[in-house]
Structures are given as C-alpha cells and as structure tokens.
Coordinates of C-alpha atoms and ligand atoms in Angstrom, one line a residue:
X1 CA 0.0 0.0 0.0
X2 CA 1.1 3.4 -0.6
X3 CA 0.5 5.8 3.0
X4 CA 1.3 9.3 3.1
X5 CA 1.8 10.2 6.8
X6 CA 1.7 14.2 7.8
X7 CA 3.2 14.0 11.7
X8 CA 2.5 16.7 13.8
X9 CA 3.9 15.8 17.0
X10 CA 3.4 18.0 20.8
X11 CA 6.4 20.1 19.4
X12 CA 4.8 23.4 19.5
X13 CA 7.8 25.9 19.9
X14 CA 9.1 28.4 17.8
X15 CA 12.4 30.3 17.7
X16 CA 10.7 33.5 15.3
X17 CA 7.6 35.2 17.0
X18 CA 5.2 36.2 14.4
X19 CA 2.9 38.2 15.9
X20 CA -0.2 36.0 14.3
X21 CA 1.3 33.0 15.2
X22 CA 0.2 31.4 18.8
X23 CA 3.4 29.5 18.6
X24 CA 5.9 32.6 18.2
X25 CA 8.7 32.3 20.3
X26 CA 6.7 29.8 23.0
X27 CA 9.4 27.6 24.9
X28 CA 9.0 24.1 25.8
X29 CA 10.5 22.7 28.9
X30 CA 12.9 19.9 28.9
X31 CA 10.2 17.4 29.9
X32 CA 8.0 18.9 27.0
X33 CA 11.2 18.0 24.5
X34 CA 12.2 15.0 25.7
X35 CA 8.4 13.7 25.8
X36 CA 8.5 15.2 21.6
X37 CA 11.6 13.4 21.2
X38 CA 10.5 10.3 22.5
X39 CA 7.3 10.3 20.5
X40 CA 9.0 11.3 17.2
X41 CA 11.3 7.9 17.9
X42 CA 8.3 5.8 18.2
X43 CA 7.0 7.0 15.5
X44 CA 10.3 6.5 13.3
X45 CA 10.4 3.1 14.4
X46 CA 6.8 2.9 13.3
X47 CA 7.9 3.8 9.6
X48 CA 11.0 2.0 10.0
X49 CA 9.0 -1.2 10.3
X50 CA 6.7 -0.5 7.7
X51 CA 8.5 -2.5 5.0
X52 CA 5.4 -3.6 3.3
X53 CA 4.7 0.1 2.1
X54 CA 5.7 2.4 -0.2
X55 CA 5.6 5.6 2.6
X56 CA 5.8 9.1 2.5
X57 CA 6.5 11.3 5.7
X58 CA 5.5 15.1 5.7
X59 CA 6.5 17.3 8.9
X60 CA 4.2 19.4 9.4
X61 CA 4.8 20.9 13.1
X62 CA 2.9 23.5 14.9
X63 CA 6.0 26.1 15.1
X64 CA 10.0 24.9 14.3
X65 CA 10.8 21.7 14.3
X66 CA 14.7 21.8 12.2
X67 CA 16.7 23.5 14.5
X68 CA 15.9 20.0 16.7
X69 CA 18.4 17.8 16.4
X70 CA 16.1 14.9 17.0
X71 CA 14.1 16.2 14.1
X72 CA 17.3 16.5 11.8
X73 CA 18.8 13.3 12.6
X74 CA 14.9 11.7 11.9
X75 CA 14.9 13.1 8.0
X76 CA 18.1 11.7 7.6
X77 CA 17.4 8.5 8.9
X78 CA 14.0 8.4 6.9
X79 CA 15.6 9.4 3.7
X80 CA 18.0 5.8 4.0
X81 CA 14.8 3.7 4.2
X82 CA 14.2 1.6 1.1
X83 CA 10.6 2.1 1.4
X84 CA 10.6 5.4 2.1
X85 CA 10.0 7.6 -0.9
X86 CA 9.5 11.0 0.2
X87 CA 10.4 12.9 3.6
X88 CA 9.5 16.4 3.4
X89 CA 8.6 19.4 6.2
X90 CA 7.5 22.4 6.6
X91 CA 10.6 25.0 8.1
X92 CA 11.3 28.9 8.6
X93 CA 14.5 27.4 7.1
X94 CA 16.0 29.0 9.8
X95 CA 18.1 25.8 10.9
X96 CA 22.0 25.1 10.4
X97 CA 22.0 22.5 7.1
X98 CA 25.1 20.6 7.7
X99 CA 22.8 17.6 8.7
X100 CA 21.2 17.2 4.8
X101 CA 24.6 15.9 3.7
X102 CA 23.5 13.0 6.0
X103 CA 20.3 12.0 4.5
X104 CA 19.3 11.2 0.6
X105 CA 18.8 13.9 -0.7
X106 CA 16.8 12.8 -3.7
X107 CA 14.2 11.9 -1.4
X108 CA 14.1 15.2 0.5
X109 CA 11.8 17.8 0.3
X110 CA 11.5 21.1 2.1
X111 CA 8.7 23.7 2.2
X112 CA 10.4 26.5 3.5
X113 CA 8.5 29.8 4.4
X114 CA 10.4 33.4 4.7
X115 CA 9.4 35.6 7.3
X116 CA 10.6 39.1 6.3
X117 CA 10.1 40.0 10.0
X118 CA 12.1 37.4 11.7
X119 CA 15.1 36.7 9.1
X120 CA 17.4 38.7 6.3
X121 CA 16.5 37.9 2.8
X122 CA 20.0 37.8 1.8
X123 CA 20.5 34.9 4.8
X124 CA 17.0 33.2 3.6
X125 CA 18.5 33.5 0.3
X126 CA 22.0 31.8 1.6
X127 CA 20.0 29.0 2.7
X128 CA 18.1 28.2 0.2
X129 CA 21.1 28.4 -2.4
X130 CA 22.3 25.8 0.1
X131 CA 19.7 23.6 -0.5
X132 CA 20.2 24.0 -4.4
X133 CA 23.6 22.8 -3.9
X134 CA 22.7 20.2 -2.1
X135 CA 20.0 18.9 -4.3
X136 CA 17.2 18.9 -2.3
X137 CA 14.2 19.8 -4.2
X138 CA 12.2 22.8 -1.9
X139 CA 9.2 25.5 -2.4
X140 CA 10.0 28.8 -0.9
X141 CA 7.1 30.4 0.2
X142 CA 5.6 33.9 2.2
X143 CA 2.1 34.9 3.9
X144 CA 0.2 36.9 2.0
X145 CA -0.1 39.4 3.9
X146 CA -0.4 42.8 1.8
X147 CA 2.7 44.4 3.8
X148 CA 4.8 41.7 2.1
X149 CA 3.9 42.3 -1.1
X150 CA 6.7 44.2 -2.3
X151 CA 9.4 41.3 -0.2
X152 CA 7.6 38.8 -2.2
X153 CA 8.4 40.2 -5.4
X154 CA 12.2 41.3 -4.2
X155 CA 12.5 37.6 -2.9
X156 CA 11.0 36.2 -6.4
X157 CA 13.3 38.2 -8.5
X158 CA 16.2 37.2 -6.2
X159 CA 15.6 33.6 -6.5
X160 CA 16.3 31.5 -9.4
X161 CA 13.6 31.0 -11.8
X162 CA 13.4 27.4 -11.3
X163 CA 12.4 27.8 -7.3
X164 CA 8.6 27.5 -7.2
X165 CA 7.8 30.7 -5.2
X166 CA 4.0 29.9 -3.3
X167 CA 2.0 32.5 -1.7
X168 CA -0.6 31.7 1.0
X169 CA -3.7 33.8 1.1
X170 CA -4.6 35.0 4.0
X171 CA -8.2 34.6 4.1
X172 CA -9.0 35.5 7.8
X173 CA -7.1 38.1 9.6
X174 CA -5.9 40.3 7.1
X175 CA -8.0 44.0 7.7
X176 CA -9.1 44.6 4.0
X177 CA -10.1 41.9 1.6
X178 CA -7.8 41.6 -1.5
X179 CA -8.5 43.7 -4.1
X180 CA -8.9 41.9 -7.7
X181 CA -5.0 44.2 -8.1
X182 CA -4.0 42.9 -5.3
X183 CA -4.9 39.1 -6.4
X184 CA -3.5 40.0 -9.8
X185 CA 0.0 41.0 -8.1
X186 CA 0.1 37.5 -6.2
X187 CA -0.9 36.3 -8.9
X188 CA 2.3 37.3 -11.3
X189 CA 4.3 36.6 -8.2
X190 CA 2.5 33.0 -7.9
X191 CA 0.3 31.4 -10.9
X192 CA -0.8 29.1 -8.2
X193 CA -2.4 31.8 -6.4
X194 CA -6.1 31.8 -7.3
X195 CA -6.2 28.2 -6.4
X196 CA -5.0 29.0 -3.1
X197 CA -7.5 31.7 -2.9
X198 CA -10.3 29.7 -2.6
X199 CA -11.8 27.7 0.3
X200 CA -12.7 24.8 -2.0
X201 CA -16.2 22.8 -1.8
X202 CA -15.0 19.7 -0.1
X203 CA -18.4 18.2 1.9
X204 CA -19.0 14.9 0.7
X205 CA -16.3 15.2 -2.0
X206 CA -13.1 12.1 -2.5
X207 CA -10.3 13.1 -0.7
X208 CA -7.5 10.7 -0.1
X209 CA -7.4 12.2 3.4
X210 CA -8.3 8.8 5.8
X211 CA -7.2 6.2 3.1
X212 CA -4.0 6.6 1.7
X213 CA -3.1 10.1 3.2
X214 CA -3.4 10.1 7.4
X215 CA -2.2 13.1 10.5
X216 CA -0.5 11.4 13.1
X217 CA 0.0 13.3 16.5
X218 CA 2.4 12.0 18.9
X219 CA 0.2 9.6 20.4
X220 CA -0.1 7.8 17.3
X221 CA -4.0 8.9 17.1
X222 CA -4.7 8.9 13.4
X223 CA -7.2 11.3 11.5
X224 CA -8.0 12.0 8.1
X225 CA -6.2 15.4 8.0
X226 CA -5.6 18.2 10.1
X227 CA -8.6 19.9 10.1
X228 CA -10.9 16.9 10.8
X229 CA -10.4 16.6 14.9
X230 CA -12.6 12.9 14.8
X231 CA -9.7 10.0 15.3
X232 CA -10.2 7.4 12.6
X233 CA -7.5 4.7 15.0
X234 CA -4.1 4.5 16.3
X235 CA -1.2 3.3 14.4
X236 CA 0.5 1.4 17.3
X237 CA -2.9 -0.4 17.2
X238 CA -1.9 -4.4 15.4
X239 CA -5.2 -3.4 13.2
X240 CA -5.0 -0.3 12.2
X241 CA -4.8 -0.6 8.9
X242 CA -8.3 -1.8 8.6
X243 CA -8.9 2.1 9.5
X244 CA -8.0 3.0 6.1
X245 CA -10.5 3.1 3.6
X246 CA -12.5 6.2 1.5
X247 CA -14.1 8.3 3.4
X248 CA -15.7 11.4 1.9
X249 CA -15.2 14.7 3.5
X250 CA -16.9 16.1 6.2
X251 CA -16.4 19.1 6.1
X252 CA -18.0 21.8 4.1
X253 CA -14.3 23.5 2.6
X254 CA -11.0 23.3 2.4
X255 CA -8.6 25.9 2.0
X256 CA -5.3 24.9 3.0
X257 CA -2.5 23.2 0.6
X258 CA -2.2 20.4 3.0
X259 CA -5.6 19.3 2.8
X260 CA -6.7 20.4 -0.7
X261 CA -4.4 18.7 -2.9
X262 CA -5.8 15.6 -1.6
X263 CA -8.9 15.7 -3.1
X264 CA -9.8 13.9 -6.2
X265 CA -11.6 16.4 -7.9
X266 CA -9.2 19.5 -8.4
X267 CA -6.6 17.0 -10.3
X268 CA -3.9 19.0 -8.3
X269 CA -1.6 15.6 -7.9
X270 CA -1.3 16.0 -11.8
X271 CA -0.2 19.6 -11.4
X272 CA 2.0 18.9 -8.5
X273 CA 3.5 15.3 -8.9
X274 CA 5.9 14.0 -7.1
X275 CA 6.5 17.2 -5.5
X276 CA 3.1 17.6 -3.9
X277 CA 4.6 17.6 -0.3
X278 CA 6.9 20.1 -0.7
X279 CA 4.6 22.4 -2.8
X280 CA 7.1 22.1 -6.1
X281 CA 4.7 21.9 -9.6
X282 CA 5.6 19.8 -11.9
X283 CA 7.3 21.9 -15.0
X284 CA 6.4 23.6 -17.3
X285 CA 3.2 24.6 -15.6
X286 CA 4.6 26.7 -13.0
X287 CA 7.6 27.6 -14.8
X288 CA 6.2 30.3 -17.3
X289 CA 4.7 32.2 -14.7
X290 CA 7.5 32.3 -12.4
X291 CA 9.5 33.5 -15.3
X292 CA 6.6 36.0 -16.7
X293 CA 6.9 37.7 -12.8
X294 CA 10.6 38.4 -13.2
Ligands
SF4_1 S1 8.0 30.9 11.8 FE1 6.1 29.8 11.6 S2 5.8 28.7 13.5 FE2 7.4 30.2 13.8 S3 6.3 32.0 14.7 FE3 6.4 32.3 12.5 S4 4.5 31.4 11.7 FE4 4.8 30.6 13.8
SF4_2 S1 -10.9 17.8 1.8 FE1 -9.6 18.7 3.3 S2 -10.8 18.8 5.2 FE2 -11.8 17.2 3.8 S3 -10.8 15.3 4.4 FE3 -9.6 16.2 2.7 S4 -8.0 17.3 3.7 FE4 -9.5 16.9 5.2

C-alpha cells in the first residue's frame, strides 16, 4: 500500500515570534522535548517497520521543528529507508544545514516559508542556495499578507527561476479583503495563487485524506487530515490498517494546501507530482509564470 503520513507531534515551539502565530517564540521545557523526542522515535520506528509500504512522511509541526536535532537526525534516517519515498517538512529554514549531507537527498523535500520580520533575505537566500547545492528539491514560500507584497516580489526576483515561489492567502485576519489588483500581483508573483485563494467545496467530495493520506500526533491517534479533529485509529494499534478506507469529507471547505491537494476532484496531484509535499509543480506549468513575474 502506498500511505502518506503528515506527523504533527506535541512540538509546539518556535524560535521567530510572528505576531499571528500562537506559537511565536513559545518555549518548551525539557520534559515537554524529551516527551517530543521520545514520540517522534516511536513513531520512526513505526515507519521504520513498515516494509510492506511504499511511505511518504511530511513534517508538518505546529511552530519549528529543524533547529531539533532529534528532528534532523529523523529526516536523515528516513531518507536511507528503502521504502521510504519521500520525507519532506514544513521550516522557517532557519536551521544550520550541515545535517542534509546525511540524508538522501533525492528523497528530501522542504517547504520553507520566509518571514521578512524574523530573518534577512539575503540569509534566507544563503540558505536556500544551500539547499540547491545540495539537491534537495524545496518551495520557498511567504504569507500573504499585503505588507509583504513588495518582499515577495524582491524575494522572487532574487531567487532562481526554477524555485517555485508559493504564496498563501490570507483569508481571515488580514483587515481589508484583497483587491482583484491585489490578487493580480500575487498572482504574477505565484500562478498558483487563485487556487489558493479559494476555500474549496470539499463536503461529501473524495479526498484521499483517511485512506492513503493520514495526520498522526504524537500519540499515534490517526485522522484524516488536520482539520478533521474525529480519530479514525491509532497506528500502534496491530489493526490499524483496517482504519483505512475512503471516506468522503466532512467538512464543508477546504482551503489549505495540506488538505486540498488531496482531493480527487481538483486534479492538483497532476499539477504537482511528485513534489506535492513540498509544494514544487511539476514543469512547465509553474515555470512560465514564475519566469513571466521576473
Ligand atoms: S516561523 Fe512559523 S511557526 Fe514560527 S512563529 Fe512564525 S508562523 Fe509561527
Ligand atoms: S478535503 Fe480537506 S478537510 Fe476534507 S478530508 Fe480532505 S484534507 Fe480533510
């Protein structure tokens, strides 16, 4: 069977502190870590045994979970697993990078957000030219809020035209609603944009979410996705695989890359490919717009 597993374990810690961000600069205690640590083992070991799958793992931590060494030594060990095909997660990119020389890095993906705020572009950049020499395929993304706007286009016509450069609408919090100019300059900045614009129609529509995609928390409870709280099993259980089957979606949108790509009916697996952890399109699609922004 092929599982995609998104793990958000209790890590929930940040070293930045944006100021809409509940996890900004929130510090665990050493019990807190070493109770994270000793969940994210158990769960490695859970992959690790899983030699009868073809499995994906995506990070996807509430705040910063690379600048853990735990964190960058799992990746790495991931990345040597024969049945592992893709290990990605979500980073500020803030971390040191000497640890990717230790994993495969063909099978390495990293979504990494700049926060104007919190970080230099010029480092941000540093890093992510890092990761190009490393070959480690990564999307580079920012919030969209409107005060970024002119970052976001500094940052896209800094990077290399080949780095997929995503935008993330804000759709609650920001004061004013976009503007259709203001859609139109995400928009050159990201031709993805408008699809991320949009809470999609999801209730009762195929997602893979709860068959072949699954959230794991540090307890091993398993649910569909992120935004569906109801616990479909626990993988630790011997029969939790009998958990997995379709199951429609429950909920009446969904407007967050995580979730949406899942579903059958947007297609967005063919626009995103192998790279749909990671948030890298497939060429050319992506390509002429990124190029058309510069
Ligand atoms: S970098 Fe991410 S996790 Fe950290 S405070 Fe900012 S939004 Fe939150
Ligand atoms: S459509 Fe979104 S909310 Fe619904 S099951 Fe899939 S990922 Fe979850």
């Amino acid at each position: 069977m092929k599982l995609t597993v998104l793990y958000r374990g209790p890590l929930s810690s940040c070293n930045y502190g944006c100021e809409y961000c509940p996890f900004g600069k929130w510090k665990h205690t050493d019990e807190e870590l070493a109770k994270d640590r000793a969940d994210l083992e158990r769960f490695i070991a859970w992959v690790e045994a899983r030699t009868q799958d073809t499995v994906s793992v995506f990070f996807t931590p509430w705040g910063e979970a690379l600048i853990w060494p735990w964190y960058q030594q799992a990746l790495a060990r991931l990345t040597h697993l024969p049945h592992v095909e893709r290990v990605a997660a979500q980073t500020n990119l803030s971390c040191r990078l000497d640890w990717v020389k230790d994993c495969r890095a063909e099978k390495l993906g990293i979504w990494a957000t700049y926060h104007p705020e919190w970080t230099k572009r010029p480092r941000f950049l540093k890093q992510c030219e890092t990761l190009v020499s490393l070959g480690v395929r990564h999307s580079v993304g920012v919030v969209g809020f409107l005060r970024f706007v002119e970052e976001a286009q500094t940052l896209r016509r800094e990077l290399p035209a080949e780095t997929y450069l995503w935008i993330n609408a804000v759709k609650d919090g920001q004061e004013e609603p976009y503007t259709p100019e203001d859609v139109a300059r995400f928009t050159q900045l990201d031709p993805l944009f408008p699809v991320n614009n949009v809470r999609h129609p999801s209730l009762g529509k195929a997602c893979r979410g709860g068959e072949s995609v699954i959230s794991v928390d540090g307890e091993g409870t398993a649910r569909r996705c992120h935004f569906i709280d109801e616990a479909i099993g626990n993988i630790y259980a011997p029969d939790f695989d009998q958990a997995l089957r379709p199951r429609p979606c429950s909920k009446a949108t969904c407007g967050c890359h995580i979730g949406y790509v899942h579903m059958d009916y947007l297609e967005l697996d063919r626009v995103f490919g192998s790279g749909i952890l990671e948030r890298v399109p497939a060429e050319p699609l992506w390509r002429r717009g990124a190029v058309a922004a510069r």
